[in-house]
Amino acid sequence: MDFTLQHTDIHSNARAGLITTDHGVIETPIFMPVGTVASVKAVHFHELRDDIKAQIILGNTYHLYLRPGLDILEQAGGLHKFNGWDKPILTDSGGFQVFSLSANRKLKEEGAYFNSHIDGSKHLFTPENVVDIQRIIGADIMMAFDECPPGDAPYDYAEKSLKLTHKWLERGVKRFDETEGKYGYSQTFFPIVQGCVYPDLRKQSAEFVASLGREGNAIGGLAVGEPTEKMYEMIEIVNEILPRDKPRYLMGVGTPINILEAIERGVDMFDCVMPTRNGRNGMLFTSEGIMNMRNEKWKNDFSPIDINGTSYVDHAYTKAYLRHLFISKELLAMQIASIHNLAFYLWLVGEARKQITQGTFLPWKQEMVTRLGRRL
């Protein structure tokens, strides 16, 4: 993997760059649709490619390991061959999912023991076997196995958790460096900065991660219950330390406003289930604000979903029609809303990139934050 930093905003830390992988080039800043179990919910890949303009998608190690399982994925020739997506893929390590199973997991120095949410079977994730699993999945970008403490974790817990994450990281890096990809293309390995909401722990973690000299770095453990301003503070602390010439990936974030604020602070890559999950529940993100498509006010509104044309959904779909589909519990409603929201997120980061290259990012961002926060 290679990263080229093309532009830096003169008034902020916003950046525009190019990530080059064996499966294609990614223009940053970028949003990555979440394809947890080898599919982006309610969206065809031709829509991801042609309408949404996705450049990279995610898969999840925890879910893919359990189903369809490593044997199937290896027989298929990796996830790209299994699901037919020929552009880059990033896999989360499964650390967040194991963290979410707090009632059904046990953390030890060797790794995390957990029970499957599918059938209750017992499993162990270690820093080493998570690398091996991601080698079999075949992602272009692989993530280190870490522990993700909750946003309100006390200092003692966060400190202990960070020590464990750093030990695991050393073991994961070693395993990655002594193994090779299985399918004839290169893979890269991102460490993850943790440290909860404590500046000294975040600084310590960022310094340790930066010292490893990997091809890219991630910031984890944010948007997990801490106040938004704390999240922004942690991003600023970390990005003062992480190298400028490597891409920075903020994991699991977030709202359109979160993304713009993080871009201003020097983040390059994002993912979140929000556009698809919220879309399936009738919430649409637009350039003018947020719409609840079940509201009565859209009943006879025959205008396009987004008046500024940032929706890549067929413009024959009006607000009134989409509301009708949601009220009728028609499955097409979830598909249209998911495509629209993902297209909007990709439009937003693409427009941010354009504004960065033109030197107009900050005033544009400030105006967009005001508009994006409205409830229509």
mmCIF file of C-alpha atoms in Angstrom:
data_model
loop_
_atom_site.group_PDB
_atom_site.id
_atom_site.type_symbol
_atom_site.label_atom_id
_atom_site.label_comp_id
_atom_site.label_asym_id
_atom_site.label_seq_id
_atom_site.Cartn_x
_atom_site.Cartn_y
_atom_site.Cartn_z
ATOM 1 C CA MET A 1 0.000 0.000 0.000
ATOM 2 C CA ASP A 2 1.185 3.501 -0.783
ATOM 3 C CA PHE A 3 -0.101 6.886 0.441
ATOM 4 C CA THR A 4 0.512 10.180 -1.328
ATOM 5 C CA LEU A 5 -0.394 13.395 0.495
ATOM 6 C CA GLN A 6 -1.521 15.779 -2.235
ATOM 7 C CA HIS A 7 -2.920 18.846 -0.460
ATOM 8 C CA THR A 8 -3.115 20.219 3.074
ATOM 9 C CA ASP A 9 -5.571 22.984 3.920
ATOM 10 C CA ILE A 10 -3.762 26.204 4.892
ATOM 11 C CA HIS A 11 -6.332 27.078 7.575
ATOM 12 C CA SER A 12 -6.734 23.650 9.228
ATOM 13 C CA ASN A 13 -5.274 20.141 9.309
ATOM 14 C CA ALA A 14 -7.604 18.859 6.574
ATOM 15 C CA ARG A 15 -5.806 16.797 3.918
ATOM 16 C CA ALA A 16 -6.399 15.284 0.501
ATOM 17 C CA GLY A 17 -4.421 12.260 -0.628
ATOM 18 C CA LEU A 18 -4.319 9.009 -2.570
ATOM 19 C CA ILE A 19 -4.076 5.485 -1.157
ATOM 20 C CA THR A 20 -2.875 2.971 -3.738
ATOM 21 C CA THR A 21 -3.618 -0.725 -3.221
ATOM 22 C CA ASP A 22 -3.398 -3.734 -5.520
ATOM 23 C CA HIS A 23 -7.199 -3.540 -5.931
ATOM 24 C CA GLY A 24 -7.324 0.133 -6.839
ATOM 25 C CA VAL A 25 -6.721 3.737 -5.815
ATOM 26 C CA ILE A 26 -8.686 5.454 -3.024
ATOM 27 C CA GLU A 27 -9.082 9.238 -2.946
ATOM 28 C CA THR A 28 -9.019 10.667 0.572
ATOM 29 C CA PRO A 29 -10.781 11.812 2.620
ATOM 30 C CA ILE A 30 -12.941 8.753 2.084
ATOM 31 C CA PHE A 31 -15.979 7.104 3.639
ATOM 32 C CA MET A 32 -16.106 3.302 3.548
ATOM 33 C CA PRO A 33 -19.541 1.600 3.475
ATOM 34 C CA VAL A 34 -19.790 -1.187 6.042
ATOM 35 C CA GLY A 35 -20.269 -4.648 4.574
ATOM 36 C CA THR A 36 -20.200 -6.607 7.825
ATOM 37 C CA VAL A 37 -21.046 -10.094 6.527
ATOM 38 C CA ALA A 38 -19.698 -9.626 2.959
ATOM 39 C CA SER A 39 -22.604 -7.420 1.904
ATOM 40 C CA VAL A 40 -23.658 -3.824 2.436
ATOM 41 C CA LYS A 41 -27.190 -4.225 3.757
ATOM 42 C CA ALA A 42 -29.953 -3.644 1.160
ATOM 43 C CA VAL A 43 -27.477 -2.486 -1.527
ATOM 44 C CA HIS A 44 -26.287 -4.278 -4.681
ATOM 45 C CA PHE A 45 -22.620 -4.011 -5.608
ATOM 46 C CA HIS A 46 -23.490 -2.425 -8.955
ATOM 47 C CA GLU A 47 -25.217 0.338 -6.979
ATOM 48 C CA LEU A 48 -22.168 0.696 -4.747
ATOM 49 C CA ARG A 49 -19.929 1.015 -7.799
ATOM 50 C CA ASP A 50 -22.066 3.029 -10.196
ATOM 51 C CA ASP A 51 -24.458 5.115 -8.071
ATOM 52 C CA ILE A 52 -22.795 5.479 -4.684
ATOM 53 C CA LYS A 53 -19.239 5.598 -6.142
ATOM 54 C CA ALA A 54 -17.775 3.581 -3.259
ATOM 55 C CA GLN A 55 -14.020 3.141 -3.586
ATOM 56 C CA ILE A 56 -13.512 0.705 -0.688
ATOM 57 C CA ILE A 57 -15.822 -1.300 1.597
ATOM 58 C CA LEU A 58 -15.454 -3.061 4.952
ATOM 59 C CA GLY A 59 -15.821 -6.618 6.070
ATOM 60 C CA ASN A 60 -15.799 -7.786 9.678
ATOM 61 C CA THR A 61 -13.439 -10.475 10.902
ATOM 62 C CA TYR A 62 -15.659 -11.630 13.762
ATOM 63 C CA HIS A 63 -18.762 -12.105 11.618
ATOM 64 C CA LEU A 64 -16.995 -13.602 8.587
ATOM 65 C CA TYR A 65 -15.041 -16.005 10.809
ATOM 66 C CA LEU A 66 -18.315 -17.337 12.237
ATOM 67 C CA ARG A 67 -20.284 -17.258 8.975
ATOM 68 C CA PRO A 68 -19.644 -18.291 6.207
ATOM 69 C CA GLY A 69 -16.428 -19.454 7.918
ATOM 70 C CA LEU A 70 -12.780 -19.596 6.890
ATOM 71 C CA ASP A 71 -13.035 -22.843 4.886
ATOM 72 C CA ILE A 72 -15.601 -21.350 2.525
ATOM 73 C CA LEU A 73 -13.691 -18.090 2.144
ATOM 74 C CA GLU A 74 -10.410 -19.868 1.429
ATOM 75 C CA GLN A 75 -12.042 -22.216 -1.071
ATOM 76 C CA ALA A 76 -13.516 -19.182 -2.849
ATOM 77 C CA GLY A 77 -10.095 -17.529 -3.073
ATOM 78 C CA GLY A 78 -10.774 -14.837 -0.479
ATOM 79 C CA LEU A 79 -13.514 -12.320 0.158
ATOM 80 C CA HIS A 80 -13.056 -10.448 -3.153
ATOM 81 C CA LYS A 81 -13.777 -13.633 -5.098
ATOM 82 C CA PHE A 82 -16.511 -14.754 -2.700
ATOM 83 C CA ASN A 83 -18.638 -11.614 -2.944
ATOM 84 C CA GLY A 84 -17.494 -10.291 -6.336
ATOM 85 C CA TRP A 85 -16.234 -6.896 -5.096
ATOM 86 C CA ASP A 86 -13.092 -6.126 -7.123
ATOM 87 C CA LYS A 87 -12.080 -2.894 -5.360
ATOM 88 C CA PRO A 88 -10.227 -2.542 -2.046
ATOM 89 C CA ILE A 89 -11.570 -4.094 1.167
ATOM 90 C CA LEU A 90 -10.660 -3.293 4.770
ATOM 91 C CA THR A 91 -11.394 -5.725 7.592
ATOM 92 C CA ASP A 92 -11.977 -4.738 11.196
ATOM 93 C CA SER A 93 -10.201 -7.145 13.543
ATOM 94 C CA GLY A 94 -13.330 -8.091 15.464
ATOM 95 C CA GLY A 95 -12.121 -6.349 18.627
ATOM 96 C CA PHE A 96 -15.152 -4.085 18.801
ATOM 97 C CA GLN A 97 -17.568 -6.987 18.329
ATOM 98 C CA VAL A 98 -15.873 -8.966 21.097
ATOM 99 C CA PHE A 99 -16.057 -5.832 23.274
ATOM 100 C CA SER A 100 -19.802 -5.672 22.533
ATOM 101 C CA LEU A 101 -20.223 -9.240 23.829
ATOM 102 C CA SER A 102 -19.279 -8.191 27.370
ATOM 103 C CA ALA A 103 -21.640 -10.749 28.931
ATOM 104 C CA ASN A 104 -20.203 -13.565 26.803
ATOM 105 C CA ARG A 105 -16.474 -12.925 26.692
ATOM 106 C CA LYS A 106 -13.420 -13.156 28.905
ATOM 107 C CA LEU A 107 -10.212 -11.210 28.306
ATOM 108 C CA LYS A 108 -6.869 -12.765 29.186
ATOM 109 C CA GLU A 109 -3.328 -11.944 28.166
ATOM 110 C CA GLU A 110 -3.315 -14.684 25.535
ATOM 111 C CA GLY A 111 -6.455 -13.282 23.897
ATOM 112 C CA ALA A 112 -10.232 -12.967 24.108
ATOM 113 C CA TYR A 113 -12.468 -15.974 24.788
ATOM 114 C CA PHE A 114 -16.031 -15.507 23.588
ATOM 115 C CA ASN A 115 -19.238 -17.335 22.794
ATOM 116 C CA SER A 116 -20.708 -17.068 19.315
ATOM 117 C CA HIS A 117 -23.849 -14.947 19.116
ATOM 118 C CA ILE A 118 -25.142 -17.466 16.557
ATOM 119 C CA ASP A 119 -24.961 -20.798 18.373
ATOM 120 C CA GLY A 120 -23.173 -20.164 21.669
ATOM 121 C CA SER A 121 -20.051 -22.081 20.606
ATOM 122 C CA LYS A 122 -16.778 -21.101 22.307
ATOM 123 C CA HIS A 123 -13.921 -19.401 20.473
ATOM 124 C CA LEU A 124 -10.604 -17.668 21.132
ATOM 125 C CA PHE A 125 -9.243 -14.648 19.274
ATOM 126 C CA THR A 126 -5.540 -13.930 19.756
ATOM 127 C CA PRO A 127 -3.422 -11.227 18.096
ATOM 128 C CA GLU A 128 -1.821 -13.974 16.016
ATOM 129 C CA ASN A 129 -4.874 -15.885 14.843
ATOM 130 C CA VAL A 130 -6.707 -12.652 14.008
ATOM 131 C CA VAL A 131 -3.856 -11.907 11.570
ATOM 132 C CA ASP A 132 -4.163 -15.451 10.186
ATOM 133 C CA ILE A 133 -7.939 -15.058 9.814
ATOM 134 C CA GLN A 134 -7.541 -11.774 7.936
ATOM 135 C CA ARG A 135 -4.923 -13.370 5.685
ATOM 136 C CA ILE A 136 -7.577 -15.946 4.725
ATOM 137 C CA ILE A 137 -10.280 -13.297 4.272
ATOM 138 C CA GLY A 138 -7.822 -11.475 2.029
ATOM 139 C CA ALA A 139 -8.510 -7.833 2.899
ATOM 140 C CA ASP A 140 -6.236 -5.192 1.402
ATOM 141 C CA ILE A 141 -6.068 -3.449 4.793
ATOM 142 C CA MET A 142 -6.086 -5.494 7.990
ATOM 143 C CA MET A 143 -6.595 -4.176 11.515
ATOM 144 C CA ALA A 144 -4.753 -5.122 14.707
ATOM 145 C CA PHE A 145 -6.658 -6.977 17.418
ATOM 146 C CA ASP A 146 -7.276 -4.620 20.338
ATOM 147 C CA GLU A 147 -9.542 -4.091 23.311
ATOM 148 C CA CYS A 148 -12.028 -1.255 22.970
ATOM 149 C CA PRO A 149 -12.913 0.094 26.439
ATOM 150 C CA PRO A 150 -16.230 1.934 26.868
ATOM 151 C CA GLY A 151 -16.194 5.724 26.648
ATOM 152 C CA ASP A 152 -16.925 6.088 30.361
ATOM 153 C CA ALA A 153 -14.274 3.606 31.530
ATOM 154 C CA PRO A 154 -12.413 4.688 34.696
ATOM 155 C CA TYR A 155 -8.754 5.610 34.320
ATOM 156 C CA ASP A 156 -7.417 2.443 35.984
ATOM 157 C CA TYR A 157 -9.401 0.237 33.614
ATOM 158 C CA ALA A 158 -8.387 2.277 30.549
ATOM 159 C CA GLU A 159 -4.711 2.126 31.539
ATOM 160 C CA LYS A 160 -4.800 -1.630 32.086
ATOM 161 C CA SER A 161 -6.680 -2.089 28.807
ATOM 162 C CA LEU A 162 -4.124 -0.019 26.914
ATOM 163 C CA LYS A 163 -1.220 -2.102 28.229
ATOM 164 C CA LEU A 164 -2.991 -5.232 27.012
ATOM 165 C CA THR A 165 -3.725 -3.646 23.613
ATOM 166 C CA HIS A 166 -0.061 -2.666 23.185
ATOM 167 C CA LYS A 167 1.137 -6.172 24.093
ATOM 168 C CA TRP A 168 -1.332 -7.609 21.616
ATOM 169 C CA LEU A 169 -0.194 -5.098 18.998
ATOM 170 C CA GLU A 170 3.453 -6.169 19.276
ATOM 171 C CA ARG A 171 2.403 -9.785 18.803
ATOM 172 C CA GLY A 172 0.132 -8.920 15.869
ATOM 173 C CA VAL A 173 2.865 -6.958 14.085
ATOM 174 C CA LYS A 174 5.286 -9.856 14.535
ATOM 175 C CA ARG A 175 2.772 -12.355 13.127
ATOM 176 C CA PHE A 176 1.953 -10.097 10.181
ATOM 177 C CA ASP A 177 5.631 -9.586 9.321
ATOM 178 C CA GLU A 178 6.422 -13.301 9.397
ATOM 179 C CA THR A 179 3.474 -14.306 7.160
ATOM 180 C CA GLU A 180 2.375 -13.524 3.605
ATOM 181 C CA GLY A 181 -0.882 -13.074 1.744
ATOM 182 C CA LYS A 182 -2.539 -16.107 0.209
ATOM 183 C CA TYR A 183 -3.940 -14.787 -3.048
ATOM 184 C CA GLY A 184 -1.112 -13.080 -4.924
ATOM 185 C CA TYR A 185 -1.656 -9.465 -3.857
ATOM 186 C CA SER A 186 -0.238 -7.426 -1.003
ATOM 187 C CA GLN A 187 -1.955 -6.717 2.308
ATOM 188 C CA THR A 188 -1.155 -4.058 4.872
ATOM 189 C CA PHE A 189 -1.612 -3.906 8.655
ATOM 190 C CA PHE A 190 -2.894 -0.895 10.625
ATOM 191 C CA PRO A 191 -2.286 -0.593 14.376
ATOM 192 C CA ILE A 192 -5.006 1.080 16.449
ATOM 193 C CA VAL A 193 -4.554 3.938 18.939
ATOM 194 C CA GLN A 194 -6.581 3.445 22.119
ATOM 195 C CA GLY A 195 -6.598 5.215 25.495
ATOM 196 C CA CYS A 196 -10.249 6.088 26.096
ATOM 197 C CA VAL A 197 -10.777 9.813 26.908
ATOM 198 C CA TYR A 198 -7.529 10.292 28.832
ATOM 199 C CA PRO A 199 -5.023 12.619 27.093
ATOM 200 C CA ASP A 200 -1.911 11.028 28.607
ATOM 201 C CA LEU A 201 -3.022 7.521 27.569
ATOM 202 C CA ARG A 202 -3.949 8.668 24.054
ATOM 203 C CA LYS A 203 -0.561 10.398 23.719
ATOM 204 C CA GLN A 204 1.251 7.312 24.981
ATOM 205 C CA SER A 205 -0.646 5.077 22.576
ATOM 206 C CA ALA A 206 -0.149 7.356 19.568
ATOM 207 C CA GLU A 207 3.588 7.511 20.241
ATOM 208 C CA PHE A 208 3.802 3.735 20.508
ATOM 209 C CA VAL A 209 1.772 3.225 17.336
ATOM 210 C CA ALA A 210 3.805 5.822 15.417
ATOM 211 C CA SER A 211 7.054 4.112 16.483
ATOM 212 C CA LEU A 212 6.007 0.923 14.695
ATOM 213 C CA GLY A 213 6.306 2.596 11.277
ATOM 214 C CA ARG A 214 3.350 0.839 9.643
ATOM 215 C CA GLU A 215 1.828 1.959 6.339
ATOM 216 C CA GLY A 216 -1.246 3.463 7.996
ATOM 217 C CA ASN A 217 -2.698 3.992 11.455
ATOM 218 C CA ALA A 218 -6.142 3.886 13.031
ATOM 219 C CA ILE A 219 -7.819 5.684 15.910
ATOM 220 C CA GLY A 220 -10.202 3.436 17.825
ATOM 221 C CA GLY A 221 -12.304 3.588 20.949
ATOM 222 C CA LEU A 222 -14.176 6.788 20.082
ATOM 223 C CA ALA A 223 -17.916 7.335 19.538
ATOM 224 C CA VAL A 224 -18.486 4.662 22.199
ATOM 225 C CA GLY A 225 -20.329 6.807 24.729
ATOM 226 C CA GLU A 226 -17.983 9.704 25.430
ATOM 227 C CA PRO A 227 -19.066 13.348 24.874
ATOM 228 C CA THR A 228 -18.549 14.581 21.305
ATOM 229 C CA GLU A 229 -16.152 17.333 22.354
ATOM 230 C CA LYS A 230 -14.002 14.716 24.112
ATOM 231 C CA MET A 231 -13.844 12.752 20.866
ATOM 232 C CA TYR A 232 -12.616 15.820 18.980
ATOM 233 C CA GLU A 233 -10.051 16.543 21.703
ATOM 234 C CA MET A 234 -8.672 12.994 21.492
ATOM 235 C CA ILE A 235 -8.432 13.213 17.683
ATOM 236 C CA GLU A 236 -6.413 16.423 17.957
ATOM 237 C CA ILE A 237 -4.024 14.914 20.521
ATOM 238 C CA VAL A 238 -3.481 11.770 18.469
ATOM 239 C CA ASN A 239 -3.066 13.492 15.104
ATOM 240 C CA GLU A 240 -0.362 15.773 16.478
ATOM 241 C CA ILE A 241 1.688 12.592 16.939
ATOM 242 C CA LEU A 242 0.707 10.184 14.149
ATOM 243 C CA PRO A 243 2.928 10.678 11.077
ATOM 244 C CA ARG A 244 1.659 13.080 8.421
ATOM 245 C CA ASP A 245 2.777 10.844 5.558
ATOM 246 C CA LYS A 246 0.547 7.911 6.588
ATOM 247 C CA PRO A 247 -3.261 7.674 6.281
ATOM 248 C CA ARG A 248 -5.266 8.088 9.496
ATOM 249 C CA TYR A 249 -8.429 6.035 9.916
ATOM 250 C CA LEU A 250 -11.049 7.026 12.517
ATOM 251 C CA MET A 251 -12.964 3.835 13.229
ATOM 252 C CA GLY A 252 -16.754 3.727 13.473
ATOM 253 C CA VAL A 253 -17.424 7.474 13.126
ATOM 254 C CA GLY A 254 -19.988 8.831 12.571
ATOM 255 C CA THR A 255 -22.548 11.529 11.712
ATOM 256 C CA PRO A 256 -21.893 13.832 8.736
ATOM 257 C CA ILE A 257 -20.937 16.591 11.200
ATOM 258 C CA ASN A 258 -18.553 14.247 13.044
ATOM 259 C CA ILE A 259 -16.879 13.418 9.752
ATOM 260 C CA LEU A 260 -16.375 17.062 8.743
ATOM 261 C CA GLU A 261 -15.001 17.935 12.187
ATOM 262 C CA ALA A 262 -12.590 15.001 12.017
ATOM 263 C CA ILE A 263 -11.476 15.908 8.486
ATOM 264 C CA GLU A 264 -10.659 19.400 9.766
ATOM 265 C CA ARG A 265 -8.487 17.714 12.421
ATOM 266 C CA GLY A 266 -6.523 15.622 9.911
ATOM 267 C CA VAL A 267 -8.424 12.319 9.542
ATOM 268 C CA ASP A 268 -8.426 10.611 6.131
ATOM 269 C CA MET A 269 -10.638 7.507 6.412
ATOM 270 C CA PHE A 270 -14.036 6.792 7.981
ATOM 271 C CA ASP A 271 -16.601 4.027 8.336
ATOM 272 C CA CYS A 272 -19.927 3.807 10.132
ATOM 273 C CA VAL A 273 -23.144 1.794 9.968
ATOM 274 C CA MET A 274 -25.173 4.976 10.486
ATOM 275 C CA PRO A 275 -26.080 5.749 6.845
ATOM 276 C CA THR A 276 -27.480 2.268 6.226
ATOM 277 C CA ARG A 277 -28.868 1.528 9.702
ATOM 278 C CA ASN A 278 -30.556 4.904 10.063
ATOM 279 C CA GLY A 279 -31.707 4.766 6.460
ATOM 280 C CA ARG A 280 -33.476 1.458 7.042
ATOM 281 C CA ASN A 281 -35.318 3.176 9.903
ATOM 282 C CA GLY A 282 -36.459 6.112 7.795
ATOM 283 C CA MET A 283 -33.778 8.716 8.611
ATOM 284 C CA LEU A 284 -32.254 10.446 5.593
ATOM 285 C CA PHE A 285 -29.186 12.664 5.590
ATOM 286 C CA THR A 286 -29.258 15.482 3.034
ATOM 287 C CA SER A 287 -27.338 18.639 2.192
ATOM 288 C CA GLU A 288 -30.094 20.661 3.906
ATOM 289 C CA GLY A 289 -30.406 18.571 7.071
ATOM 290 C CA ILE A 290 -31.980 15.394 8.433
ATOM 291 C CA MET A 291 -35.372 14.055 7.378
ATOM 292 C CA ASN A 292 -37.610 11.519 9.097
ATOM 293 C CA MET A 293 -39.380 10.005 6.120
ATOM 294 C CA ARG A 294 -42.337 8.816 8.210
ATOM 295 C CA ASN A 295 -43.336 12.385 9.044
ATOM 296 C CA GLU A 296 -46.724 13.594 7.794
ATOM 297 C CA LYS A 297 -45.128 16.685 6.246
ATOM 298 C CA TRP A 298 -43.693 14.616 3.359
ATOM 299 C CA LYS A 299 -47.070 13.083 2.448
ATOM 300 C CA ASN A 300 -47.689 15.375 -0.529
ATOM 301 C CA ASP A 301 -44.146 16.682 -1.141
ATOM 302 C CA PHE A 302 -43.352 15.655 -4.712
ATOM 303 C CA SER A 303 -39.871 17.211 -4.826
ATOM 304 C CA PRO A 304 -36.687 15.106 -5.123
ATOM 305 C CA ILE A 305 -35.284 13.628 -1.920
ATOM 306 C CA ASP A 306 -32.393 16.106 -1.847
ATOM 307 C CA ILE A 307 -33.094 19.442 -3.517
ATOM 308 C CA ASN A 308 -29.412 20.095 -4.211
ATOM 309 C CA GLY A 309 -29.108 16.906 -6.202
ATOM 310 C CA THR A 310 -26.622 15.113 -3.990
ATOM 311 C CA SER A 311 -28.838 12.034 -4.081
ATOM 312 C CA TYR A 312 -27.740 9.515 -6.691
ATOM 313 C CA VAL A 313 -31.031 7.694 -6.372
ATOM 314 C CA ASP A 314 -33.356 7.932 -9.381
ATOM 315 C CA HIS A 315 -34.983 11.369 -9.131
ATOM 316 C CA ALA A 316 -38.325 9.802 -9.935
ATOM 317 C CA TYR A 317 -38.314 8.893 -6.243
ATOM 318 C CA THR A 318 -39.904 11.836 -4.466
ATOM 319 C CA LYS A 319 -40.242 12.489 -0.739
ATOM 320 C CA ALA A 320 -43.946 11.638 -0.941
ATOM 321 C CA TYR A 321 -43.249 8.314 -2.658
ATOM 322 C CA LEU A 322 -40.496 7.338 -0.229
ATOM 323 C CA ARG A 323 -42.728 8.199 2.742
ATOM 324 C CA HIS A 324 -45.472 6.048 1.245
ATOM 325 C CA LEU A 325 -43.048 3.113 0.967
ATOM 326 C CA PHE A 326 -41.969 3.450 4.605
ATOM 327 C CA ILE A 327 -45.540 3.764 5.881
ATOM 328 C CA SER A 328 -46.447 0.697 3.808
ATOM 329 C CA LYS A 329 -43.441 -1.217 5.193
ATOM 330 C CA GLU A 330 -42.279 -1.843 1.649
ATOM 331 C CA LEU A 331 -38.730 -3.259 1.449
ATOM 332 C CA LEU A 332 -37.863 -0.904 -1.403
ATOM 333 C CA ALA A 333 -37.985 1.962 1.115
ATOM 334 C CA MET A 334 -34.973 0.572 2.970
ATOM 335 C CA GLN A 335 -33.070 0.087 -0.259
ATOM 336 C CA ILE A 336 -33.714 3.610 -1.560
ATOM 337 C CA ALA A 337 -32.872 5.193 1.799
ATOM 338 C CA SER A 338 -29.657 3.176 2.192
ATOM 339 C CA ILE A 339 -28.454 4.053 -1.301
ATOM 340 C CA HIS A 340 -29.309 7.707 -0.789
ATOM 341 C CA ASN A 341 -27.532 7.966 2.573
ATOM 342 C CA LEU A 342 -24.396 6.204 1.357
ATOM 343 C CA ALA A 343 -24.326 8.346 -1.775
ATOM 344 C CA PHE A 344 -24.706 11.434 0.385
ATOM 345 C CA TYR A 345 -21.794 10.398 2.640
ATOM 346 C CA LEU A 346 -19.593 9.739 -0.408
ATOM 347 C CA TRP A 347 -20.663 13.062 -1.904
ATOM 348 C CA LEU A 348 -19.807 14.818 1.356
ATOM 349 C CA VAL A 349 -16.244 13.483 1.625
ATOM 350 C CA GLY A 350 -15.735 14.014 -2.109
ATOM 351 C CA GLU A 351 -16.865 17.628 -1.813
ATOM 352 C CA ALA A 352 -14.604 18.062 1.225
ATOM 353 C CA ARG A 353 -11.696 16.800 -0.882
ATOM 354 C CA LYS A 354 -12.543 19.294 -3.619
ATOM 355 C CA GLN A 355 -12.759 22.171 -1.145
ATOM 356 C CA ILE A 356 -9.394 21.196 0.392
ATOM 357 C CA THR A 357 -7.704 21.253 -3.007
ATOM 358 C CA GLN A 358 -9.285 24.634 -3.789
ATOM 359 C CA GLY A 359 -8.263 26.160 -0.448
ATOM 360 C CA THR A 360 -11.890 26.813 0.570
ATOM 361 C CA PHE A 361 -12.473 23.938 2.991
ATOM 362 C CA LEU A 362 -12.959 25.824 6.262
ATOM 363 C CA PRO A 363 -15.720 28.285 5.246
ATOM 364 C CA TRP A 364 -17.485 25.518 3.297
ATOM 365 C CA LYS A 365 -17.244 23.169 6.282
ATOM 366 C CA GLN A 366 -18.609 25.784 8.673
ATOM 367 C CA GLU A 367 -21.608 26.411 6.425
ATOM 368 C CA MET A 368 -22.218 22.678 5.957
ATOM 369 C CA VAL A 369 -22.124 21.979 9.714
ATOM 370 C CA THR A 370 -24.891 24.542 10.206
ATOM 371 C CA ARG A 371 -27.024 22.990 7.476
ATOM 372 C CA LEU A 372 -26.368 19.360 8.415
ATOM 373 C CA GLY A 373 -27.552 19.906 11.972
ATOM 374 C CA ARG A 374 -31.070 20.935 10.948
ATOM 375 C CA ARG A 375 -34.096 18.704 11.443
ATOM 376 C CA LEU A 376 -36.277 19.204 8.400
#
